Tab-separated table of C-alpha atoms in Angstrom:
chain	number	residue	atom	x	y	z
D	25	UNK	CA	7.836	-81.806	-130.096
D	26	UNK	CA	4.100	-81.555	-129.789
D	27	UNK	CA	2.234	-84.817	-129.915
D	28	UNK	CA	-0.075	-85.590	-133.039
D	29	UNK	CA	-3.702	-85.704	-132.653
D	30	UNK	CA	-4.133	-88.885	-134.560
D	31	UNK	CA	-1.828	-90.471	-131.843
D	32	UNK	CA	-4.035	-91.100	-129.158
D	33	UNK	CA	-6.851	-92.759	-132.070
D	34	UNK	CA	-3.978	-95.212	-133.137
D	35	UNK	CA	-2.782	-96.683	-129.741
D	36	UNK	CA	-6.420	-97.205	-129.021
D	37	UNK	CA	-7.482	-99.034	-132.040
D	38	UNK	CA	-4.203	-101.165	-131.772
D	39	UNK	CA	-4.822	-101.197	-127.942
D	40	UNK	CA	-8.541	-102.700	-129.293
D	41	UNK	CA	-7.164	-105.139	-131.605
D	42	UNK	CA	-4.470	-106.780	-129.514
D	43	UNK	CA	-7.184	-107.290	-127.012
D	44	UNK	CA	-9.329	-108.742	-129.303
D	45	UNK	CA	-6.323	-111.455	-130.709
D	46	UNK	CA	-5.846	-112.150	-126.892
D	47	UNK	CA	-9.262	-112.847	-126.224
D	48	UNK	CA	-8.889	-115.071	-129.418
D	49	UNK	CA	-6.185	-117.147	-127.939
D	50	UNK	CA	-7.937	-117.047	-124.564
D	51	UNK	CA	-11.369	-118.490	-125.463
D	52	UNK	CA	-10.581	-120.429	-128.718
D	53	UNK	CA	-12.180	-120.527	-131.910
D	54	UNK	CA	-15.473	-121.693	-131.504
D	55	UNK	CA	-16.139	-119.160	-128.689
D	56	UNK	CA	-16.522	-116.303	-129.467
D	57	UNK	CA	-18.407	-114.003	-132.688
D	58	UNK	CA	-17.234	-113.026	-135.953
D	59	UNK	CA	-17.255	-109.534	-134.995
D	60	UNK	CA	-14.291	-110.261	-132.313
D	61	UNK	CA	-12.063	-111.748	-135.397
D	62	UNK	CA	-12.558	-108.998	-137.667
D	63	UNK	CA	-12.111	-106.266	-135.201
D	64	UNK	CA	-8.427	-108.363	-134.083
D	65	UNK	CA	-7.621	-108.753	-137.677
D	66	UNK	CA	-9.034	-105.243	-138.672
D	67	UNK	CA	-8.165	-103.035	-135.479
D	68	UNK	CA	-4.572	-103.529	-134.428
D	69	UNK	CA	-3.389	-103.235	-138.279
D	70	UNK	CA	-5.402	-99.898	-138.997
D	71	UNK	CA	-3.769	-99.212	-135.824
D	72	UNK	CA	-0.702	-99.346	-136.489
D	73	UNK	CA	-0.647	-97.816	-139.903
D	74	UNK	CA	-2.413	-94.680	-138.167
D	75	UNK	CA	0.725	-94.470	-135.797
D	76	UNK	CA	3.098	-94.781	-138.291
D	77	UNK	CA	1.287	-92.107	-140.685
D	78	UNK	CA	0.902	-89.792	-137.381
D	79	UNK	CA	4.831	-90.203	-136.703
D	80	UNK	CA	5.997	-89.717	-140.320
D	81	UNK	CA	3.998	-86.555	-140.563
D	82	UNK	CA	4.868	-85.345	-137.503
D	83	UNK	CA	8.524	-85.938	-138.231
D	84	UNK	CA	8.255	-83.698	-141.313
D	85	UNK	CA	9.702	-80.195	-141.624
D	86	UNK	CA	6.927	-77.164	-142.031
């Protein structure tokens, strides 16, 4: 099985937005820029559906 090249984008945009929802919780609300929140809500999603698109097509038959 030969690993996808969208792979290594996804786990480091969800790697990106977990970090950025733990650095959320960490230094509170009032803390921290808007940019942080968007790229936590944004980031780890996009993520995720990146992985699951890369694994789907890579589970395909040719």
């Amino acid at each position: 099985m030969t690993t996808s090249k969208a792979l290594p984008t996804a786990v480091a945009l969800f790697t990106l937005g977990v970090a950025a929802i733990v650095a959320m919780f960490v230094a509170g609300a009032d803390g921290l820029p808007a940019w942080v929140f968007a790229a936590g809500w944004l980031l780890a999603p996009a993520g995720l559906a990146v992985g699951v698109f890369s694994a789907v097509r890579g589970s395909r038959r040719r």
